[in-house]
mmCIF file of C-alpha atoms in Angstrom:
data_model
loop_
_atom_site.group_PDB
_atom_site.id
_atom_site.type_symbol
_atom_site.label_atom_id
_atom_site.label_comp_id
_atom_site.label_asym_id
_atom_site.label_seq_id
_atom_site.Cartn_x
_atom_site.Cartn_y
_atom_site.Cartn_z
ATOM 1 C CA UNK S 124 17.422 -6.516 6.432
ATOM 2 C CA UNK S 125 14.347 -4.477 5.593
ATOM 3 C CA UNK S 126 10.850 -4.513 4.154
ATOM 4 C CA UNK S 127 10.115 -1.542 1.901
ATOM 5 C CA UNK S 128 6.358 -0.955 1.911
ATOM 6 C CA UNK S 129 5.101 0.841 -1.215
ATOM 7 C CA UNK S 130 1.649 2.183 -1.900
ATOM 8 C CA UNK S 131 0.523 1.803 -5.530
ATOM 9 C CA UNK S 132 0.358 4.739 -7.942
ATOM 10 C CA UNK S 133 -2.591 7.086 -8.243
ATOM 11 C CA UNK S 134 -5.894 6.116 -9.841
ATOM 12 C CA UNK S 135 -8.709 8.299 -11.122
ATOM 13 C CA UNK S 136 -10.915 6.981 -8.320
ATOM 14 C CA UNK S 137 -8.329 7.931 -5.670
ATOM 15 C CA UNK S 138 -8.633 11.508 -6.891
ATOM 16 C CA UNK S 139 -12.443 11.318 -7.083
ATOM 17 C CA UNK S 140 -12.549 9.898 -3.506
ATOM 18 C CA UNK S 141 -14.411 6.770 -4.542
ATOM 19 C CA UNK S 142 -13.969 3.316 -2.949
ATOM 20 C CA UNK S 143 -12.457 1.326 -5.765
ATOM 21 C CA UNK S 144 -13.646 -1.808 -7.522
ATOM 22 C CA UNK S 145 -10.994 -4.506 -7.681
ATOM 23 C CA UNK S 146 -10.271 -3.923 -11.382
ATOM 24 C CA UNK S 147 -9.356 -0.210 -11.079
ATOM 25 C CA UNK S 148 -6.180 0.576 -13.099
ATOM 26 C CA UNK S 149 -3.638 3.352 -12.658
ATOM 27 C CA UNK S 150 -4.323 6.735 -14.193
ATOM 28 C CA UNK S 151 -1.793 8.463 -16.460
ATOM 29 C CA UNK S 152 -0.544 10.314 -13.377
ATOM 30 C CA UNK S 153 -0.246 7.018 -11.520
ATOM 31 C CA UNK S 154 1.833 5.487 -14.296
ATOM 32 C CA UNK S 155 4.162 8.511 -14.207
ATOM 33 C CA UNK S 156 4.487 8.098 -10.433
ATOM 34 C CA UNK S 157 5.271 4.400 -10.846
ATOM 35 C CA UNK S 158 7.987 5.233 -13.377
ATOM 36 C CA UNK S 159 9.546 7.759 -10.984
ATOM 37 C CA UNK S 160 9.405 5.222 -8.169
ATOM 38 C CA UNK S 161 11.058 2.592 -10.375
ATOM 39 C CA UNK S 162 13.888 4.980 -11.233
ATOM 40 C CA UNK S 163 14.488 5.623 -7.532
ATOM 41 C CA UNK S 164 14.553 1.920 -6.694
ATOM 42 C CA UNK S 165 16.750 0.861 -9.610
ATOM 43 C CA UNK S 166 19.881 1.483 -7.548
ATOM 44 C CA UNK S 167 18.483 0.493 -4.163
ATOM 45 C CA UNK S 168 19.921 -3.027 -4.109
ATOM 46 C CA UNK S 169 16.579 -4.786 -3.822
ATOM 47 C CA UNK S 170 16.739 -8.548 -3.446
ATOM 48 C CA UNK S 171 13.046 -9.365 -3.934
ATOM 49 C CA UNK S 172 9.690 -7.969 -4.992
ATOM 50 C CA UNK S 173 6.219 -8.995 -3.786
ATOM 51 C CA UNK S 174 2.932 -7.357 -4.771
ATOM 52 C CA UNK S 175 -0.815 -7.367 -4.448
ATOM 53 C CA UNK S 176 -2.366 -8.848 -7.571
ATOM 54 C CA UNK S 177 -4.928 -6.054 -8.053
ATOM 55 C CA UNK S 178 -4.359 -4.070 -11.286
ATOM 56 C CA UNK S 179 -3.296 -0.777 -9.678
ATOM 57 C CA UNK S 180 -0.635 -2.580 -7.635
ATOM 58 C CA UNK S 181 0.337 -4.876 -10.527
ATOM 59 C CA UNK S 182 1.092 -1.921 -12.815
ATOM 60 C CA UNK S 183 3.176 -0.274 -10.108
ATOM 61 C CA UNK S 184 5.090 -3.479 -9.332
ATOM 62 C CA UNK S 185 5.720 -4.203 -13.009
ATOM 63 C CA UNK S 186 7.419 -0.805 -13.392
ATOM 64 C CA UNK S 187 9.694 -1.647 -10.454
ATOM 65 C CA UNK S 188 10.310 -5.126 -11.859
ATOM 66 C CA UNK S 189 11.486 -3.767 -15.203
ATOM 67 C CA UNK S 190 13.797 -1.209 -13.587
ATOM 68 C CA UNK S 191 15.320 -3.608 -11.052
ATOM 69 C CA UNK S 192 15.380 -6.812 -13.099
ATOM 70 C CA UNK S 193 13.406 -8.706 -10.455
ATOM 71 C CA UNK S 194 10.488 -11.112 -10.879
ATOM 72 C CA UNK S 195 7.294 -10.244 -9.029
ATOM 73 C CA UNK S 196 5.703 -12.661 -6.583
ATOM 74 C CA UNK S 197 1.947 -11.984 -6.524
ATOM 75 C CA UNK S 198 -0.158 -12.448 -3.402
ATOM 76 C CA UNK S 199 -3.892 -11.845 -2.893
ATOM 77 C CA UNK S 200 -3.136 -11.488 0.829
ATOM 78 C CA UNK S 201 -1.813 -8.010 -0.027
ATOM 79 C CA UNK S 202 -5.030 -6.812 -1.678
ATOM 80 C CA UNK S 203 -6.798 -3.732 -0.324
ATOM 81 C CA UNK S 204 -9.623 -4.351 2.112
ATOM 82 C CA UNK S 205 -12.698 -5.658 0.318
ATOM 83 C CA UNK S 206 -15.444 -3.086 0.807
ATOM 84 C CA UNK S 207 -18.085 -5.219 -0.867
ATOM 85 C CA UNK S 208 -21.200 -3.301 -1.903
ATOM 86 C CA UNK S 209 -19.559 0.010 -1.039
ATOM 87 C CA UNK S 210 -17.035 -0.313 -3.872
ATOM 88 C CA UNK S 211 -17.769 2.200 -6.602
ATOM 89 C CA UNK S 212 -19.457 4.607 -4.161
ATOM 90 C CA UNK S 213 -18.208 8.057 -3.179
ATOM 91 C CA UNK S 214 -16.527 7.901 0.213
ATOM 92 C CA UNK S 215 -17.956 11.228 1.378
ATOM 93 C CA UNK S 216 -21.568 10.072 0.839
ATOM 94 C CA UNK S 217 -21.418 6.744 2.697
ATOM 95 C CA UNK S 218 -22.576 7.982 6.091
ATOM 96 C CA UNK S 219 -19.866 5.783 7.685
ATOM 97 C CA UNK S 220 -16.091 5.996 7.743
ATOM 98 C CA UNK S 221 -14.739 2.649 6.569
ATOM 99 C CA UNK S 222 -11.161 3.912 6.331
ATOM 100 C CA UNK S 223 -10.912 4.844 10.010
ATOM 101 C CA UNK S 224 -13.509 2.773 11.854
ATOM 102 C CA UNK S 225 -14.926 -0.698 12.346
ATOM 103 C CA UNK S 226 -17.914 -0.319 10.013
ATOM 104 C CA UNK S 227 -18.613 -3.597 8.190
ATOM 105 C CA UNK S 228 -19.516 -3.181 4.519
ATOM 106 C CA UNK S 229 -22.240 -5.492 3.187
ATOM 107 C CA UNK S 230 -20.656 -8.222 1.105
ATOM 108 C CA UNK S 231 -17.149 -7.248 2.194
ATOM 109 C CA UNK S 232 -14.553 -7.885 4.890
ATOM 110 C CA UNK S 233 -15.085 -6.959 8.513
ATOM 111 C CA UNK S 234 -12.288 -5.072 10.226
ATOM 112 C CA UNK S 235 -11.351 -8.255 12.128
ATOM 113 C CA UNK S 236 -11.218 -10.322 8.926
ATOM 114 C CA UNK S 237 -9.044 -7.702 7.262
ATOM 115 C CA UNK S 238 -6.621 -7.564 10.189
ATOM 116 C CA UNK S 239 -6.345 -11.369 10.183
ATOM 117 C CA UNK S 240 -5.483 -11.311 6.484
ATOM 118 C CA UNK S 241 -2.877 -8.572 6.977
ATOM 119 C CA UNK S 242 -1.285 -10.603 9.784
ATOM 120 C CA UNK S 243 -1.043 -13.573 7.403
ATOM 121 C CA UNK S 244 0.442 -11.280 4.743
ATOM 122 C CA UNK S 245 3.066 -10.022 7.195
ATOM 123 C CA UNK S 246 4.088 -13.583 8.058
ATOM 124 C CA UNK S 247 4.415 -14.328 4.335
ATOM 125 C CA UNK S 248 6.554 -11.220 3.773
ATOM 126 C CA UNK S 249 8.975 -12.244 6.497
ATOM 127 C CA UNK S 250 9.363 -15.638 4.834
ATOM 128 C CA UNK S 251 9.990 -13.986 1.448
ATOM 129 C CA UNK S 252 12.547 -11.600 2.936
ATOM 130 C CA UNK S 253 14.418 -14.403 4.671
ATOM 131 C CA UNK S 254 14.448 -16.348 1.416
ATOM 132 C CA UNK S 255 15.818 -13.532 -0.736
ATOM 133 C CA UNK S 256 18.422 -12.513 1.848
ATOM 134 C CA UNK S 257 18.182 -8.768 1.275
ATOM 135 C CA UNK S 258 15.787 -5.832 1.105
ATOM 136 C CA UNK S 259 12.284 -6.848 -0.027
ATOM 137 C CA UNK S 260 10.027 -4.378 -1.840
ATOM 138 C CA UNK S 261 6.310 -4.830 -1.172
ATOM 139 C CA UNK S 262 3.755 -3.119 -3.423
ATOM 140 C CA UNK S 263 0.356 -2.951 -1.792
ATOM 141 C CA UNK S 264 -2.412 -0.566 -0.689
ATOM 142 C CA UNK S 265 -2.923 2.254 1.772
ATOM 143 C CA UNK S 266 -4.984 0.408 4.380
ATOM 144 C CA UNK S 267 -2.747 -2.659 4.216
ATOM 145 C CA UNK S 268 0.354 -0.568 4.924
ATOM 146 C CA UNK S 269 -1.443 1.298 7.692
ATOM 147 C CA UNK S 270 -2.439 -1.978 9.359
ATOM 148 C CA UNK S 271 1.065 -3.422 8.965
ATOM 149 C CA UNK S 272 2.646 -0.379 10.555
ATOM 150 C CA UNK S 273 0.129 0.037 13.352
ATOM 151 C CA UNK S 274 -0.151 -3.644 14.305
ATOM 152 C CA UNK S 275 3.277 -5.048 13.553
ATOM 153 C CA UNK S 276 5.873 -2.240 13.575
ATOM 154 C CA UNK S 277 7.238 0.468 15.851
ATOM 155 C CA UNK S 278 7.695 4.024 14.608
ATOM 156 C CA UNK S 279 11.068 5.580 15.302
ATOM 157 C CA UNK S 280 11.145 8.599 17.655
ATOM 158 C CA UNK S 281 10.046 11.705 15.794
ATOM 159 C CA UNK S 282 7.909 9.834 13.273
ATOM 160 C CA UNK S 283 4.153 10.276 13.479
ATOM 161 C CA UNK S 284 1.276 9.098 11.333
ATOM 162 C CA UNK S 285 0.809 11.625 8.492
ATOM 163 C CA UNK S 286 -2.427 13.613 8.761
ATOM 164 C CA UNK S 287 -3.005 13.205 5.002
ATOM 165 C CA UNK S 288 -2.528 9.427 5.149
ATOM 166 C CA UNK S 289 -0.128 7.569 2.875
ATOM 167 C CA UNK S 290 0.479 9.141 -0.509
ATOM 168 C CA UNK S 291 0.571 7.259 -3.799
ATOM 169 C CA UNK S 292 3.921 5.494 -4.438
ATOM 170 C CA UNK S 293 5.145 6.548 -0.991
ATOM 171 C CA UNK S 294 7.843 4.422 0.653
ATOM 172 C CA UNK S 295 7.844 3.264 4.263
ATOM 173 C CA UNK S 296 10.680 1.099 5.583
ATOM 174 C CA UNK S 297 10.651 -1.349 8.490
ATOM 175 C CA UNK S 298 13.168 -3.817 9.867
ATOM 176 C CA UNK S 299 12.395 -7.416 8.945
ATOM 177 C CA UNK S 300 13.166 -8.597 12.479
ATOM 178 C CA UNK S 301 11.303 -7.710 15.709
ATOM 179 C CA UNK S 302 10.477 -5.140 16.939
ATOM 180 C CA UNK S 303 10.216 -4.105 13.246
ATOM 181 C CA UNK S 304 11.352 -0.520 13.719
ATOM 182 C CA UNK S 305 10.101 1.903 11.061
ATOM 183 C CA UNK S 306 12.699 4.555 10.179
ATOM 184 C CA UNK S 307 11.120 5.911 6.974
ATOM 185 C CA UNK S 308 7.441 6.797 6.599
ATOM 186 C CA UNK S 309 5.457 8.022 3.577
ATOM 187 C CA UNK S 310 8.515 9.225 1.633
ATOM 188 C CA UNK S 311 7.818 10.581 -1.863
ATOM 189 C CA UNK S 312 11.069 12.383 -2.645
ATOM 190 C CA UNK S 313 11.109 10.608 -6.037
ATOM 191 C CA UNK S 314 8.050 12.605 -7.157
ATOM 192 C CA UNK S 315 8.481 16.058 -8.646
ATOM 193 C CA UNK S 316 5.783 18.702 -8.452
ATOM 194 C CA UNK S 317 4.134 17.555 -11.669
ATOM 195 C CA UNK S 318 3.739 13.996 -10.365
ATOM 196 C CA UNK S 319 2.693 14.878 -6.815
ATOM 197 C CA UNK S 320 -0.387 12.958 -5.598
ATOM 198 C CA UNK S 321 -3.732 14.763 -5.484
ATOM 199 C CA UNK S 322 -3.922 16.633 -2.151
ATOM 200 C CA UNK S 323 -7.377 15.282 -1.169
ATOM 201 C CA UNK S 324 -7.179 11.860 -2.755
ATOM 202 C CA UNK S 325 -8.234 8.875 -0.650
ATOM 203 C CA UNK S 326 -5.458 7.123 1.245
ATOM 204 C CA UNK S 327 -6.889 3.630 1.057
ATOM 205 C CA UNK S 328 -9.999 2.031 -0.350
#
């Protein structure tokens, strides 16, 4: 039994390298990516679907829902880290690196608070997977997936963290039971060249 971790489709602010407000929707490219992802998953035998309730994840999950005939269970525990007053600001001008460090944004979540929330999300996902009795698709955000994989999973031999981070609509697969082996990481074979994510887009935020 597996958890299939899916990053949402591309947004205009991903491409512009801006930390995103909560209400950021998918771009046209992101919607095309979500459609390609949904086509790939239509025959994957999914038994359940859980998603962050932020718009960019909702749109991605709804495409999968339509293709697979599954209802979506929404959870705020799967939201991207809250960067507070830094949301809406260009990542490269912050003077800190919130995606890779412990910097605490004013009005947002500390790294410790975020990791606690992700741990609670992981516990919830295991309950959902046990309840549906088959593969569970999880639509969420780059930093959430990174934290899940680094804190709660074990990469298979030969897999290493991608230098570019996780791409939009990429799939990563982990076993639902300990030690939660990951045998697929950042897979985007469903995307053709026209739908490929922006090469310097932010992977998280």
